[in-house]
């Protein structure tokens, strides 16, 4: 009998990697869609069921992450000015990232095929009848927004409660359970990717792979621009070089690249930022808070993904609707920190709230979502490092000595 592969072997690492199985599923789906389109179209139900399971997690994840994020601000009060300054910086930079994603998506138009989207007819058949936009109706029809409002109110009330610590501890346990369940659901991602991709190729043909490729390239280029020009420009203002900073944290970047999660290198980043010159108090406050409120890469990806799907399904978005999307993502993206699949949840919740872009497009997007997670994680990671340096510099809590290697 053949002996099992040791856990440190290359073959074991490859075959136990979810991305590997998503890739296998995509290849199988493309082949089925091309050579047996009639059969491939029938696999749509697999992708649909995966989306339905994902939708179950939308309300609890948004509620728990927003409540915990706001309730955690009780600690920010102890350092007053630093906490407020951090939150203002996070909102400005992530909003800028969202706007960049929208602008680049409209310039390059990755969702267009020969200047048109998919030939599916009227997209309203997927989302319901068209109606004039109303903010009141928009709120009343969307459970996501109601959950967001409830979460904000509960989070604020908890800050003034004498039992805040017990409540937060309980909610953290609930959050861990929900995210652990989501982690197991994401093991079904290869099936979801297979169903969505096979249906798309079988229904619309191989040429639909073009917009997916364009989206991946566009997102990687946009995030590179954001890192080297935007974040690089911020560091340059404070007399620092982005390349030197990236070289200093190169080991941590490799960890993030390998795990597709910026949280994997969190302890190392905090230690290096302290050795670099940032005070322990600033690092201890800004870095953990940034993992919930400062997700530059995720913001870019989410805004581009929404516009991509709108282009793919020929859905026209008015300027007001685009502003609404950015506003929604400013809030919902705060629940997409460090957990595989949570960014997908945020995207689903945003599409559900807008109720104009077909939610079934998520199955199509799932095929390449895993291959963009590295770019999101690395951008988030670098963004949080830069944020910590900025806050330390503006607070006069940054030493001028050369950073020591560790």
Coordinates of C-alpha atoms in Angstrom, one line a residue:
X1 CA 0.0 0.0 0.0
X2 CA 1.3 3.5 -0.9
X3 CA 2.4 5.6 2.0
X4 CA 0.6 8.9 2.5
X5 CA 2.4 12.0 1.4
X6 CA 4.2 13.9 4.2
X7 CA 2.6 17.2 5.1
X8 CA 5.7 19.2 4.1
X9 CA 5.9 17.7 0.7
X10 CA 5.2 19.8 -2.4
X11 CA 2.5 17.4 -3.7
X12 CA 0.7 17.5 -0.3
X13 CA 0.7 21.4 -0.3
X14 CA -0.6 21.6 -3.8
X15 CA -3.4 19.0 -3.5
X16 CA -4.6 20.5 -0.2
X17 CA -4.6 24.1 -1.5
X18 CA -8.1 25.3 -2.3
X19 CA -6.9 27.5 -5.1
X20 CA -5.6 24.3 -6.8
X21 CA -9.0 22.7 -6.8
X22 CA -10.7 25.9 -8.0
X23 CA -8.3 26.0 -10.9
X24 CA -9.1 22.3 -11.7
X25 CA -12.8 23.1 -11.5
X26 CA -12.4 26.0 -13.9
X27 CA -10.5 24.0 -16.4
X28 CA -13.1 21.2 -16.2
X29 CA -15.9 23.7 -16.6
X30 CA -14.3 25.4 -19.6
X31 CA -13.9 22.0 -21.3
X32 CA -17.5 20.9 -20.5
X33 CA -18.9 24.3 -21.6
X34 CA -17.0 24.1 -24.9
X35 CA -17.5 20.5 -25.9
X36 CA -20.9 19.9 -24.3
X37 CA -22.7 23.2 -24.0
X38 CA -26.2 21.7 -23.4
X39 CA -24.9 19.7 -20.4
X40 CA -22.9 22.6 -19.1
X41 CA -25.9 25.0 -19.1
X42 CA -27.6 22.5 -16.7
X43 CA -24.8 23.0 -14.1
X44 CA -26.1 26.5 -13.4
X45 CA -28.0 25.1 -10.4
X46 CA -24.7 24.2 -8.7
X47 CA -23.5 27.8 -8.9
X48 CA -26.9 29.1 -7.8
X49 CA -27.0 26.9 -4.7
X50 CA -23.5 28.1 -3.7
X51 CA -24.7 31.7 -4.0
X52 CA -27.8 30.9 -1.9
X53 CA -25.6 29.4 0.8
X54 CA -23.3 32.4 0.7
X55 CA -26.3 34.8 1.1
X56 CA -27.2 33.1 4.4
X57 CA -24.0 34.6 5.9
X58 CA -24.5 38.1 4.7
X59 CA -26.6 39.5 7.6
X60 CA -24.7 37.9 10.6
X61 CA -21.3 38.7 9.2
X62 CA -22.1 42.3 8.4
X63 CA -23.9 42.7 11.8
X64 CA -21.1 41.1 13.9
X65 CA -18.2 42.8 12.2
X66 CA -19.7 46.3 12.3
X67 CA -20.8 46.0 15.9
X68 CA -17.4 44.7 17.0
X69 CA -15.6 47.3 15.0
X70 CA -17.6 50.2 16.6
X71 CA -17.7 48.6 20.1
X72 CA -13.9 48.2 19.9
X73 CA -13.7 52.0 19.6
X74 CA -14.0 52.1 23.3
X75 CA -10.3 51.5 23.4
X76 CA -9.8 54.3 20.9
X77 CA -11.3 56.8 23.4
X78 CA -8.3 56.1 25.8
X79 CA -6.0 57.6 23.2
X80 CA -8.5 60.1 21.8
X81 CA -6.7 62.0 19.2
X82 CA -4.8 59.1 17.7
X83 CA -7.9 57.0 17.4
X84 CA -9.9 59.7 15.6
X85 CA -7.0 60.6 13.4
X86 CA -6.6 56.9 12.4
X87 CA -10.3 56.5 11.5
X88 CA -10.3 59.7 9.5
X89 CA -7.2 58.6 7.6
X90 CA -8.7 55.1 7.0
X91 CA -11.9 56.5 5.6
X92 CA -10.1 59.0 3.3
X93 CA -7.7 56.4 1.9
X94 CA -10.2 53.6 1.5
X95 CA -12.8 56.0 -0.1
X96 CA -10.0 57.1 -2.5
X97 CA -9.3 53.4 -3.3
X98 CA -13.0 52.8 -4.0
X99 CA -13.1 55.8 -6.3
X100 CA -10.0 54.7 -8.1
X101 CA -11.5 51.3 -8.7
X102 CA -14.6 52.8 -10.2
X103 CA -12.7 55.2 -12.4
X104 CA -10.3 52.6 -13.8
X105 CA -13.1 50.2 -14.4
X106 CA -15.0 52.8 -16.5
X107 CA -11.8 53.7 -18.4
X108 CA -10.7 50.2 -19.3
X109 CA -14.2 48.6 -19.2
X110 CA -13.1 45.0 -18.4
X111 CA -16.7 43.7 -18.6
X112 CA -17.2 44.7 -22.2
X113 CA -16.8 42.2 -25.1
X114 CA -16.3 44.0 -28.3
X115 CA -17.8 47.2 -26.7
X116 CA -20.8 45.2 -25.4
X117 CA -21.6 43.0 -22.4
X118 CA -23.1 39.5 -22.4
X119 CA -26.0 39.0 -24.8
X120 CA -28.6 38.2 -22.1
X121 CA -31.3 40.7 -23.0
X122 CA -32.9 42.8 -20.3
X123 CA -31.0 42.3 -17.0
X124 CA -34.1 43.2 -15.0
X125 CA -35.4 39.7 -15.6
X126 CA -32.8 38.7 -13.1
X127 CA -33.3 41.5 -10.6
X128 CA -37.0 42.3 -10.8
X129 CA -39.0 45.0 -12.5
X130 CA -37.4 48.4 -13.0
X131 CA -38.7 51.3 -10.9
X132 CA -37.7 54.9 -10.2
X133 CA -35.0 55.2 -7.6
X134 CA -36.2 56.1 -4.1
X135 CA -33.9 56.3 -1.0
X136 CA -36.8 55.4 1.3
X137 CA -37.9 52.4 -0.8
X138 CA -34.2 51.5 -1.3
X139 CA -33.8 51.2 2.5
X140 CA -37.2 49.4 3.1
X141 CA -36.5 46.8 0.4
X142 CA -33.0 45.9 1.5
X143 CA -32.4 43.8 4.6
X144 CA -28.6 44.5 4.3
X145 CA -29.1 48.2 4.9
X146 CA -31.4 47.5 7.8
X147 CA -28.8 45.2 9.3
X148 CA -26.1 47.8 8.9
X149 CA -28.2 50.5 10.7
X150 CA -29.0 48.1 13.5
X151 CA -25.4 47.1 13.8
X152 CA -24.3 50.8 14.0
X153 CA -26.9 51.5 16.7
X154 CA -26.0 48.4 18.7
X155 CA -22.3 49.2 18.4
X156 CA -22.7 52.8 19.7
X157 CA -24.9 51.6 22.6
X158 CA -22.4 49.0 23.6
X159 CA -19.7 51.7 24.0
X160 CA -21.9 53.3 26.7
X161 CA -22.9 50.0 28.4
X162 CA -21.4 48.9 31.7
X163 CA -21.5 45.3 30.3
X164 CA -19.6 46.2 27.1
X165 CA -16.7 43.8 27.7
X166 CA -19.0 40.8 28.4
X167 CA -21.1 41.6 25.3
X168 CA -18.1 42.1 23.1
X169 CA -16.6 38.8 24.4
X170 CA -19.8 37.0 23.5
X171 CA -20.1 38.6 20.1
X172 CA -16.4 37.6 19.4
X173 CA -17.3 34.0 20.1
X174 CA -20.3 34.3 17.8
X175 CA -18.2 35.9 15.1
X176 CA -15.6 33.1 15.4
X177 CA -18.3 30.5 14.9
X178 CA -19.8 32.3 11.9
X179 CA -16.4 32.7 10.2
X180 CA -15.5 29.1 10.9
X181 CA -18.7 28.0 9.3
X182 CA -18.0 30.3 6.3
X183 CA -14.5 28.7 6.0
X184 CA -16.1 25.3 5.7
X185 CA -18.6 26.6 3.1
X186 CA -15.7 28.0 1.1
X187 CA -14.5 24.5 0.6
X188 CA -17.4 24.2 -1.8
X189 CA -16.0 27.1 -3.8
X190 CA -14.6 24.7 -6.5
X191 CA -18.2 23.4 -7.1
X192 CA -19.5 27.0 -7.2
X193 CA -16.8 28.0 -9.6
X194 CA -17.5 24.9 -11.8
X195 CA -21.2 25.6 -12.0
X196 CA -20.8 29.3 -12.7
X197 CA -18.0 28.9 -15.3
X198 CA -19.5 25.8 -17.1
X199 CA -22.9 27.6 -17.4
X200 CA -21.3 30.8 -18.7
X201 CA -19.1 29.0 -21.3
X202 CA -21.9 26.7 -22.4
X203 CA -24.4 29.6 -22.7
X204 CA -22.2 32.4 -24.1
X205 CA -19.1 30.7 -25.5
X206 CA -15.3 30.8 -24.9
X207 CA -15.1 34.5 -25.7
X208 CA -16.6 35.2 -22.3
X209 CA -13.2 34.4 -20.8
X210 CA -11.8 37.6 -22.2
X211 CA -13.5 40.0 -19.8
X212 CA -12.4 37.8 -16.8
X213 CA -8.8 38.0 -18.0
X214 CA -9.1 41.8 -18.5
X215 CA -10.6 42.1 -15.0
X216 CA -7.7 40.2 -13.4
X217 CA -5.0 42.3 -15.3
X218 CA -6.9 45.5 -14.6
X219 CA -7.1 44.8 -10.9
X220 CA -3.4 43.9 -10.5
X221 CA -2.4 47.0 -12.5
X222 CA -4.7 49.2 -10.5
X223 CA -3.4 47.9 -7.1
X224 CA 0.2 48.3 -8.3
X225 CA -0.6 52.0 -9.2
X226 CA -2.2 52.5 -5.8
X227 CA 0.8 51.0 -3.9
X228 CA 3.6 52.8 -5.8
X229 CA 1.9 56.1 -6.7
X230 CA -0.7 56.7 -3.9
X231 CA 0.9 55.0 -0.9
X232 CA 4.3 55.8 -2.3
X233 CA 3.3 59.5 -2.6
X234 CA 2.1 59.5 1.0
X235 CA 5.4 58.1 2.3
X236 CA 7.4 60.5 0.1
X237 CA 5.5 63.4 1.8
X238 CA 7.0 62.1 5.1
X239 CA 10.5 61.8 3.6
X240 CA 10.3 58.0 3.2
X241 CA 10.7 55.6 0.2
X242 CA 8.1 53.0 -0.7
X243 CA 10.7 50.7 -2.2
X244 CA 12.8 50.7 1.0
X245 CA 9.7 50.0 3.1
X246 CA 8.7 47.1 0.8
X247 CA 12.2 45.7 1.0
X248 CA 12.1 46.0 4.8
X249 CA 8.9 43.9 5.0
X250 CA 9.7 41.5 2.1
X251 CA 9.6 38.4 4.3
X252 CA 6.1 39.3 5.6
X253 CA 5.0 40.0 2.0
X254 CA 6.0 36.5 1.0
X255 CA 3.9 35.1 3.9
X256 CA 0.9 37.1 2.8
X257 CA 1.4 36.0 -0.8
X258 CA 1.6 32.3 0.2
X259 CA -1.5 32.4 2.5
X260 CA -3.6 35.0 0.6
X261 CA -4.4 36.5 4.1
X262 CA -2.9 39.7 5.4
X263 CA -3.6 38.6 9.0
X264 CA -1.1 35.7 8.7
X265 CA 1.8 38.2 9.0
X266 CA 0.1 40.5 11.5
X267 CA 2.4 39.8 14.5
X268 CA 5.6 40.1 12.4
X269 CA 4.4 43.4 10.9
X270 CA 3.7 44.9 14.3
X271 CA 7.2 43.9 15.5
X272 CA 8.9 45.3 12.5
X273 CA 7.0 48.6 12.6
X274 CA 8.1 49.0 16.2
X275 CA 11.8 48.3 15.3
X276 CA 11.4 50.7 12.4
X277 CA 10.6 53.5 14.8
X278 CA 6.9 53.6 15.4
X279 CA 5.9 53.7 19.1
X280 CA 4.4 50.6 20.6
X281 CA 1.2 52.4 21.5
X282 CA 0.6 53.6 18.0
X283 CA 1.4 50.2 16.5
X284 CA -0.9 48.5 19.0
X285 CA -3.8 50.8 18.1
X286 CA -3.5 51.5 14.4
X287 CA -2.5 48.0 13.0
X288 CA -5.4 46.0 14.5
X289 CA -7.9 48.7 13.9
X290 CA -6.7 49.0 10.3
X291 CA -7.5 45.3 9.7
X292 CA -11.2 46.2 10.0
X293 CA -11.2 49.8 8.7
X294 CA -8.3 50.2 6.3
X295 CA -8.7 47.6 3.5
X296 CA -7.3 49.4 0.4
X297 CA -6.9 46.3 -1.8
X298 CA -10.4 45.0 -0.9
X299 CA -11.9 48.4 -1.6
X300 CA -10.3 48.5 -5.1
X301 CA -11.4 45.0 -5.9
X302 CA -15.0 45.4 -4.6
X303 CA -15.7 48.7 -6.5
X304 CA -14.1 47.3 -9.7
X305 CA -16.1 44.0 -9.4
X306 CA -19.4 45.8 -9.1
X307 CA -18.7 48.0 -12.2
X308 CA -17.4 44.9 -14.0
X309 CA -20.6 43.0 -13.4
X310 CA -22.7 46.0 -14.5
X311 CA -20.8 46.2 -17.7
X312 CA -21.0 42.4 -18.2
X313 CA -24.8 42.5 -18.0
X314 CA -25.2 45.8 -19.8
X315 CA -26.7 47.5 -16.7
X316 CA -26.5 51.3 -16.8
X317 CA -25.6 52.9 -13.5
X318 CA -26.5 56.5 -12.9
X319 CA -24.1 58.9 -11.1
X320 CA -26.3 58.7 -8.1
X321 CA -26.2 54.9 -8.1
X322 CA -22.4 54.9 -8.4
X323 CA -22.2 57.3 -5.4
X324 CA -24.6 54.9 -3.5
X325 CA -22.4 51.9 -4.4
X326 CA -19.3 53.7 -3.0
X327 CA -21.2 54.8 0.1
X328 CA -22.4 51.2 0.7
X329 CA -18.9 49.8 0.2
X330 CA -17.5 52.4 2.6
X331 CA -19.5 50.6 5.3
X332 CA -19.8 47.0 4.2
X333 CA -16.1 46.6 3.2
X334 CA -15.3 47.1 6.9
X335 CA -16.5 43.5 7.4
X336 CA -14.1 42.0 4.9
X337 CA -11.0 41.7 7.0
X338 CA -8.6 38.8 6.6
X339 CA -11.0 35.9 6.2
X340 CA -11.3 33.9 3.0
X341 CA -14.7 34.4 1.4
X342 CA -15.7 37.5 3.5
X343 CA -14.9 39.8 0.6
X344 CA -17.2 37.7 -1.5
X345 CA -19.9 38.2 1.2
X346 CA -19.5 42.0 1.0
X347 CA -19.9 41.9 -2.8
X348 CA -23.0 39.8 -2.5
X349 CA -24.5 42.1 0.1
X350 CA -23.8 45.1 -2.0
X351 CA -25.4 43.6 -5.1
X352 CA -28.4 42.6 -2.9
X353 CA -28.8 46.1 -1.7
X354 CA -28.5 47.7 -5.1
X355 CA -31.0 45.2 -6.6
X356 CA -30.1 46.1 -10.1
X357 CA -27.1 44.0 -11.0
X358 CA -27.8 40.2 -11.4
X359 CA -26.6 38.4 -8.3
X360 CA -26.0 35.3 -10.4
X361 CA -23.0 37.1 -11.8
X362 CA -21.2 36.2 -8.6
X363 CA -20.9 32.6 -9.8
X364 CA -19.2 33.9 -12.9
X365 CA -16.9 36.1 -10.9
X366 CA -16.1 33.3 -8.4
X367 CA -14.0 31.6 -11.1
X368 CA -11.3 34.1 -10.8
X369 CA -11.9 35.5 -7.3
X370 CA -9.4 33.2 -5.7
X371 CA -6.6 34.4 -8.1
X372 CA -7.1 38.0 -7.1
X373 CA -7.0 37.4 -3.3
X374 CA -3.2 37.6 -3.2
X375 CA -3.3 41.1 -4.7
X376 CA -6.0 42.2 -2.2
X377 CA -4.2 40.8 0.8
X378 CA -0.8 42.3 -0.2
X379 CA -2.3 45.8 -0.9
X380 CA -4.2 45.7 2.5
X381 CA -1.0 44.7 4.3
X382 CA 1.1 47.4 2.8
X383 CA -1.7 49.9 3.3
X384 CA -1.8 49.2 7.0
X385 CA 1.9 49.5 7.4
X386 CA 1.9 52.9 5.7
X387 CA -1.1 54.0 7.8
X388 CA 0.8 53.2 11.0
X389 CA 3.9 55.1 9.8
X390 CA 1.7 58.1 8.9
X391 CA 0.0 58.2 12.3
X392 CA 3.3 57.8 14.2
X393 CA 4.9 60.6 12.1
X394 CA 2.0 63.0 12.6
X395 CA 1.9 62.3 16.4
X396 CA 5.7 62.7 16.8
X397 CA 6.0 59.1 17.9
X398 CA 8.4 57.9 15.2
X399 CA 12.1 57.5 16.0
X400 CA 14.5 58.7 13.3
X401 CA 17.1 55.9 13.6
X402 CA 17.6 53.5 10.8
X403 CA 15.3 50.4 11.1
X404 CA 17.1 47.4 12.4
X405 CA 16.7 44.0 10.6
X406 CA 15.0 41.2 12.5

